[in-house]
mmCIF file of C-alpha atoms in Angstrom:
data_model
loop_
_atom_site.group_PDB
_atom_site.id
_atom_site.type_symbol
_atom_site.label_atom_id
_atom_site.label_comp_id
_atom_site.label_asym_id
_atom_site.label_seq_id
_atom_site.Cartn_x
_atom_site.Cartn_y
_atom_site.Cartn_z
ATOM 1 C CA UNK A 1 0.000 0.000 0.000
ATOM 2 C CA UNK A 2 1.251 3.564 -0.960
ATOM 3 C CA UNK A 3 -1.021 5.392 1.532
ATOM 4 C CA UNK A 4 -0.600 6.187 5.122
ATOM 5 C CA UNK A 5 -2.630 3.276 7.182
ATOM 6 C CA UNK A 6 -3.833 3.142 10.607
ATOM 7 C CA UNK A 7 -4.935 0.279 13.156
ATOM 8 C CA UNK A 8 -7.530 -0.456 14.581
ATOM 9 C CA UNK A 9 -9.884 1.629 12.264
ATOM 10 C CA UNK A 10 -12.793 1.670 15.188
ATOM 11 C CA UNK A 11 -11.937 1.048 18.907
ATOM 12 C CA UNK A 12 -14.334 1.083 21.805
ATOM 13 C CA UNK A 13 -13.169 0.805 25.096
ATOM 14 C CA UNK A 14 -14.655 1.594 28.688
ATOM 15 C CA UNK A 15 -13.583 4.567 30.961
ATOM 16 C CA UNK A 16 -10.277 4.088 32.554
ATOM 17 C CA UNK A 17 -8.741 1.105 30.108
ATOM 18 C CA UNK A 18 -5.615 1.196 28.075
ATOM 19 C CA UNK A 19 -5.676 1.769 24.146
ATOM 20 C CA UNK A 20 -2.771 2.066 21.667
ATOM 21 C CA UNK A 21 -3.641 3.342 18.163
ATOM 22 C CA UNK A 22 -1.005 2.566 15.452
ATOM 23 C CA UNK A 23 0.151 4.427 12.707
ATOM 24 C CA UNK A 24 2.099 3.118 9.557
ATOM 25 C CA UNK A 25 3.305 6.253 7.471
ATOM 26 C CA UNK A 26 4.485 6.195 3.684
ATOM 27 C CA UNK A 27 7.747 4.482 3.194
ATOM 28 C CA UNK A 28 10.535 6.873 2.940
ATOM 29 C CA UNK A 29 8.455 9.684 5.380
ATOM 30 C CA UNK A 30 10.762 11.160 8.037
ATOM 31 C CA UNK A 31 7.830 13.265 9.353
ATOM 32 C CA UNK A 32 5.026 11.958 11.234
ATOM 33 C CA UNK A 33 1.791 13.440 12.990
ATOM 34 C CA UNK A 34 -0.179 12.840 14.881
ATOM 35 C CA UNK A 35 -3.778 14.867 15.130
ATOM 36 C CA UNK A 36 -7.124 14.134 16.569
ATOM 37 C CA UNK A 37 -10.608 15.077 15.125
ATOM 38 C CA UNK A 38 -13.470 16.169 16.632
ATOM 39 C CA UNK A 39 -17.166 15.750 15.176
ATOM 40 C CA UNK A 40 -17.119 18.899 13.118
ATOM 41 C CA UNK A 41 -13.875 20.174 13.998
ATOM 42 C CA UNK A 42 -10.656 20.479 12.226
ATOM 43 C CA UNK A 43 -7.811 17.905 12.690
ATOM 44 C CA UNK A 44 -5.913 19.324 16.064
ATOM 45 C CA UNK A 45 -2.141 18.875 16.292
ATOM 46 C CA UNK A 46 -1.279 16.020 19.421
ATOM 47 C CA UNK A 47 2.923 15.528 18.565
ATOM 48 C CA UNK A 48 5.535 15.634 15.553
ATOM 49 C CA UNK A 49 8.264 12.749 15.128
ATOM 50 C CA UNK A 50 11.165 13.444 12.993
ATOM 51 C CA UNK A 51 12.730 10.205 12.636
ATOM 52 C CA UNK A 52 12.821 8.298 16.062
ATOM 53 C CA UNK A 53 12.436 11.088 18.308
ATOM 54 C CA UNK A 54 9.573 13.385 19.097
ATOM 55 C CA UNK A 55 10.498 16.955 18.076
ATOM 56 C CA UNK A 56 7.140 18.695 18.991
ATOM 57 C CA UNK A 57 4.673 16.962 21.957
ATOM 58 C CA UNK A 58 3.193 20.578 22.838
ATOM 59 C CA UNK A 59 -0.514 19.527 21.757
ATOM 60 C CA UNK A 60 -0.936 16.337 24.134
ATOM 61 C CA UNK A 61 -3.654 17.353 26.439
ATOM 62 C CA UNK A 62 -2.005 15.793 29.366
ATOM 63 C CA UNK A 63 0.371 13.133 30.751
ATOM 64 C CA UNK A 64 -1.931 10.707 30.094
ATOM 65 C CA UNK A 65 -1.147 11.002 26.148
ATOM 66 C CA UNK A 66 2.044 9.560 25.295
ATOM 67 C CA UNK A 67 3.692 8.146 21.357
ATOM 68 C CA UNK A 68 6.557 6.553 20.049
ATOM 69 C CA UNK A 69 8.472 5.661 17.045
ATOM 70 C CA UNK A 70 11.350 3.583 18.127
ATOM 71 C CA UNK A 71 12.807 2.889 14.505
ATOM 72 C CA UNK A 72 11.845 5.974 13.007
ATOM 73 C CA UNK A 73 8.957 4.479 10.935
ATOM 74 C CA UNK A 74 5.734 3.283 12.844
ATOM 75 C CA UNK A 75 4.491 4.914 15.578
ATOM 76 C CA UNK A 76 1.971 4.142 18.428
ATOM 77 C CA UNK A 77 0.085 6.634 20.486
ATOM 78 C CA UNK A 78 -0.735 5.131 23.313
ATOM 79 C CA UNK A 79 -3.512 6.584 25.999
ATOM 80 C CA UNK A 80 -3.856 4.984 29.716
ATOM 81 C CA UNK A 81 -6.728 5.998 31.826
ATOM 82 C CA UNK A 82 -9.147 6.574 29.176
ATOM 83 C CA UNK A 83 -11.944 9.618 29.881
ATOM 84 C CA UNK A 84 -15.048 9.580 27.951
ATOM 85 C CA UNK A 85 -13.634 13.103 26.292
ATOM 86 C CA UNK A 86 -10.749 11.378 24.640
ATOM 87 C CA UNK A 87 -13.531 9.808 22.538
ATOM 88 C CA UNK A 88 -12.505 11.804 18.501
ATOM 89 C CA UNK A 89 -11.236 10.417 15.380
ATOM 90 C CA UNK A 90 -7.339 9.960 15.711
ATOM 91 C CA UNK A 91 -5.726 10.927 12.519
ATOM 92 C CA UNK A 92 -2.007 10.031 11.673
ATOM 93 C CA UNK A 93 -0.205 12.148 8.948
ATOM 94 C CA UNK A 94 3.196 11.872 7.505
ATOM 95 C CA UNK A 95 5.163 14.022 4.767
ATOM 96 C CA UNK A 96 8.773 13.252 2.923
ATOM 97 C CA UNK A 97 11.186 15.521 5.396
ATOM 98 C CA UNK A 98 8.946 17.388 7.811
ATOM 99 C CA UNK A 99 8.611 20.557 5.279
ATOM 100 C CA UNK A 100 5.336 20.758 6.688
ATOM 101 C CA UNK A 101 3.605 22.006 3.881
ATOM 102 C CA UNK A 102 2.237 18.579 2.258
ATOM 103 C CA UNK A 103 1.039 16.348 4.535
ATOM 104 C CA UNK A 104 -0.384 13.041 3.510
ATOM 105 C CA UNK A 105 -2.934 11.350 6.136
ATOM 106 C CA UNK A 106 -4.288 7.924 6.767
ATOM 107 C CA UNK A 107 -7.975 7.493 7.380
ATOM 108 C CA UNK A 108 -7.817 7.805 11.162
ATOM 109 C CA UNK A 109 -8.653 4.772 14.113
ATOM 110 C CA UNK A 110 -12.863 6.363 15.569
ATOM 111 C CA UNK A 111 -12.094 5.932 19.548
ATOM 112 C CA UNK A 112 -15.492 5.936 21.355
ATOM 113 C CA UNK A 113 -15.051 5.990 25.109
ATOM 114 C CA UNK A 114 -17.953 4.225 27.394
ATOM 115 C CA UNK B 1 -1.867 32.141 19.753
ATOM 116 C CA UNK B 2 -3.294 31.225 16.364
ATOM 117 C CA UNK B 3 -7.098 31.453 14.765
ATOM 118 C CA UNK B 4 -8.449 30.211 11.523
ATOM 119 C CA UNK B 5 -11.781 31.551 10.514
ATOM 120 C CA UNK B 6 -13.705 30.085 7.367
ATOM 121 C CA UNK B 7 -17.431 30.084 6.764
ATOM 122 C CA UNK B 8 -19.170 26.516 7.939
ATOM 123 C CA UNK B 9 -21.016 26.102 5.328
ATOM 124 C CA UNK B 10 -21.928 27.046 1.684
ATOM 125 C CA UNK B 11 -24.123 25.749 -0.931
ATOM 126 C CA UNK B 12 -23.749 25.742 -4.658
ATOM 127 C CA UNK B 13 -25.172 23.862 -7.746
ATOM 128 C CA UNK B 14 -23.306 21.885 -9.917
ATOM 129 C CA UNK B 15 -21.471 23.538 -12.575
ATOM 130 C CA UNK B 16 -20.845 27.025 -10.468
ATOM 131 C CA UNK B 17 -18.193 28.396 -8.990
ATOM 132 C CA UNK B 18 -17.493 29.061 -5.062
ATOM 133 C CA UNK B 19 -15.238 30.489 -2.965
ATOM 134 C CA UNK B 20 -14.495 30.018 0.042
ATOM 135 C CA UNK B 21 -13.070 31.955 2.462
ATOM 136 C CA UNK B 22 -9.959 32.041 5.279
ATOM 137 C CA UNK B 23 -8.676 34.804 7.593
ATOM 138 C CA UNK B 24 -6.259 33.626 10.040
ATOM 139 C CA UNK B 25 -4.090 35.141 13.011
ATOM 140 C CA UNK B 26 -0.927 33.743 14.062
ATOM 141 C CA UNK B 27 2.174 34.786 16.107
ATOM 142 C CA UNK B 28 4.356 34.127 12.935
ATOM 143 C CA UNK B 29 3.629 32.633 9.387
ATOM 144 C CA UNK B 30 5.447 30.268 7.142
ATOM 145 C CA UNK B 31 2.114 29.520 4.502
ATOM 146 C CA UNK B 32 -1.518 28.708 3.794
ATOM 147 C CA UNK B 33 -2.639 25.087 2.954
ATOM 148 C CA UNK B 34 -6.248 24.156 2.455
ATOM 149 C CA UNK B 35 -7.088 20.391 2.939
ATOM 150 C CA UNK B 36 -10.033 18.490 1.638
ATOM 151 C CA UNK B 37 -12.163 15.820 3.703
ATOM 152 C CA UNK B 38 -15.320 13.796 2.918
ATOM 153 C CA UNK B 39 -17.476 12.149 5.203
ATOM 154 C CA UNK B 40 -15.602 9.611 7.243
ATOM 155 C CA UNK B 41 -12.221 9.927 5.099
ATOM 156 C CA UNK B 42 -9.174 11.382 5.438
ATOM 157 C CA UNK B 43 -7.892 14.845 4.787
ATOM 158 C CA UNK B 44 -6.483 15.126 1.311
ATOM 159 C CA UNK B 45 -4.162 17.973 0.446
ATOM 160 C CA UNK B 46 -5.037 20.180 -1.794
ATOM 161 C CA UNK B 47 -3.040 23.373 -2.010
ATOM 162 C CA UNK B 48 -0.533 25.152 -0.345
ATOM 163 C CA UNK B 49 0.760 29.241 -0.499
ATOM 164 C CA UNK B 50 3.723 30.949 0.836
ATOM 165 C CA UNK B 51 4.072 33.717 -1.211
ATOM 166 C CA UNK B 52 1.010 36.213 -2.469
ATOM 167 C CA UNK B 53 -1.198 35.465 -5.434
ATOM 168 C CA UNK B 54 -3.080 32.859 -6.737
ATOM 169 C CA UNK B 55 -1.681 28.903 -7.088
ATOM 170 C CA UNK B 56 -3.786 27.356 -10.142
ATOM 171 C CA UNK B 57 -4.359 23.080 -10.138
ATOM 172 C CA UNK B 58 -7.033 21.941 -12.541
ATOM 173 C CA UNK B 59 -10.317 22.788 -10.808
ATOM 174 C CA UNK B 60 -8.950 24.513 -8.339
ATOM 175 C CA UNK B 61 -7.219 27.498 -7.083
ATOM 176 C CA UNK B 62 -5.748 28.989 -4.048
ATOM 177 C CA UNK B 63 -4.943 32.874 -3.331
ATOM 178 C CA UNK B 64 -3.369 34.642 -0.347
ATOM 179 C CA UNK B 65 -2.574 37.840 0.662
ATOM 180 C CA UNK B 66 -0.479 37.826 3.804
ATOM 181 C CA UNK B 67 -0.919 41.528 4.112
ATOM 182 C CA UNK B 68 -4.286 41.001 4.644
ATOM 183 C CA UNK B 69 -3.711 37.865 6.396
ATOM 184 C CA UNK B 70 -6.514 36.449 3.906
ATOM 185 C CA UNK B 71 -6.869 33.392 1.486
ATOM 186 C CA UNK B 72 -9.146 31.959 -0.417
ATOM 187 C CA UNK B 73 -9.871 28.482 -1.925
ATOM 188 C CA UNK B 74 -11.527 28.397 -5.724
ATOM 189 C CA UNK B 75 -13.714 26.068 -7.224
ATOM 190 C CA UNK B 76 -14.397 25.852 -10.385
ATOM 191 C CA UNK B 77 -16.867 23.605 -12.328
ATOM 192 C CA UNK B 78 -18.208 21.833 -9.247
ATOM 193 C CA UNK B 79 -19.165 18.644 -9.642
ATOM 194 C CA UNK B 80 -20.973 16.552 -7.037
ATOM 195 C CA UNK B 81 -18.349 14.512 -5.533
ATOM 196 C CA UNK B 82 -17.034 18.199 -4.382
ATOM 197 C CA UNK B 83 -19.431 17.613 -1.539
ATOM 198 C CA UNK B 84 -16.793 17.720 1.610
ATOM 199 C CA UNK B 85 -15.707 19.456 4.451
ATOM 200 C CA UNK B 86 -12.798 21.858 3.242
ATOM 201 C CA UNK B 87 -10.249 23.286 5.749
ATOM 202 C CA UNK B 88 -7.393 26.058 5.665
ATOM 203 C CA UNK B 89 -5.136 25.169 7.819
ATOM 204 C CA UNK B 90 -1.349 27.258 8.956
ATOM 205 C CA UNK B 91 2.328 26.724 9.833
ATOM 206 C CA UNK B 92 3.023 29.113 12.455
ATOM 207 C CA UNK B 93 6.800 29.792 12.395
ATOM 208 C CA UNK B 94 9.793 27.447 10.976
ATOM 209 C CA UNK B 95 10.478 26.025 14.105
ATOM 210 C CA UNK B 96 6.405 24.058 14.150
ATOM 211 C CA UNK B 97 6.034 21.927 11.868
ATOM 212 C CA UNK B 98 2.514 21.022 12.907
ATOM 213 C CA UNK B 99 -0.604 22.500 10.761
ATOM 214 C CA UNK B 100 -3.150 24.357 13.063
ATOM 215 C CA UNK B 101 -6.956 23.856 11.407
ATOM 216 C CA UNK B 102 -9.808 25.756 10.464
ATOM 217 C CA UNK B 103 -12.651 24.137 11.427
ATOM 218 C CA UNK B 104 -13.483 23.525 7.969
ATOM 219 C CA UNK B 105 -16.421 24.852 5.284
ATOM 220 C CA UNK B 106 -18.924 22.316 4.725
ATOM 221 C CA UNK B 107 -19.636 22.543 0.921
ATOM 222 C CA UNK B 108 -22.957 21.224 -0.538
ATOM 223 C CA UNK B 109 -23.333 20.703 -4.222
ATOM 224 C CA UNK B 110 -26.592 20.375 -5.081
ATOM 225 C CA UNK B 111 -27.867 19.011 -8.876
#
């Protein structure tokens, strides 16, 4: 596949449970994003890998949040102690060198939070 | 801080033209994309400006005036399957490479 893809594409879970969302970028992508989507919202920035390590985490919420990308090409976001407010459409993006300016997504994993 | 603002939603008939609309604030800027996303699928890029003036790809077009901290995403010839959510979206500064969103324009095209 040539496209950015993402696992699970649906997850439910219960308040307070463990979830880890995976993202496989384009082959060759240095960059990767990770966003999350609101009903009716735009995509809202969560962190920015370049390569292995996390060069931007500003937008996760809380401590609660946390990704990694330990060979500098898949990455997991992983969220413990699920609220029912986490529940949005995750969205993973990746581009060729982190210009920024092209970003190619996948079609997102739909958390829903009972 | 930054802040996107774009219309929610706009209606047009097949075969028209629309615009639609972006006026953003941000502590720096490094350029204008606008992103396009249908109903459960994932934002595709469309365009992207740096500089001022108009970017021209098939269909569609993309101006910006950074003056006026203004752009604006053309349609031309709309056909149906133009029905999606469309979304401006900015790079702050060199140093973020992150996009900050719009909350998108909801475009109906209508037979």
């Amino acid at each position: 596949g040539a496209g950015v893809s993402q696992t699970p594409s649906n997850k439910v879970t219960e308040k307070g449970k463990y979830v880890e969302l995976r993202c496989d970028p384009i082959s060759g992508h240095t960059a990767l994003y990770w966003y999350r989507q609101s009903l009716g919202q735009g995509p809202e920035f969560l962190i920015y890998f370049q390569g292995t390590g996390a060069a931007d985490d500003s937008g996760l919420p809380n401590d609660r949040f946390f990704a990694v990308r330990p060979e500098g090409s898949v990455s997991t976001l992983k969220i413990q102690r699920t609220e029912r407010g986490d529940s949005a459409v995750y969205l993973c993006a990746s581009s060729l060198s982190g210009s920024g300016e092209t970003q190619y997504f996948g079609p997102g994993t739909r958390l829903l939070v009972l | 801080g930054q802040s996107l603002e774009q219309p929610s939603e706009v209606t047009a008939v097949e075969g028209a033209i629309v615009q639609i609309n972006c006026t953003y604030q941000t502590s720096g800027f490094y350029g204008l994309s606008w992103y396009q996303q249908h109903d459960g699928g994932a934002p595709t890029f469309l365009s992207y400006n740096a500089l001022d003036g108009l970017e021209e790809t098939g269909r569609f077009s993309s101006f910006l005036s950074r003056s006026d901290s203004y752009g604006y995403l053309l349609l031309q010839e709309l056909q149906m399957k133009d029905s999606a959510s469309y979304f401006c979206a900015v790079r702050s500064d060199t140093g973020r490479r992150a996009l900050t969103f719009g909350s998108g324009t909801r475009l109906q095209v209508q037979p």
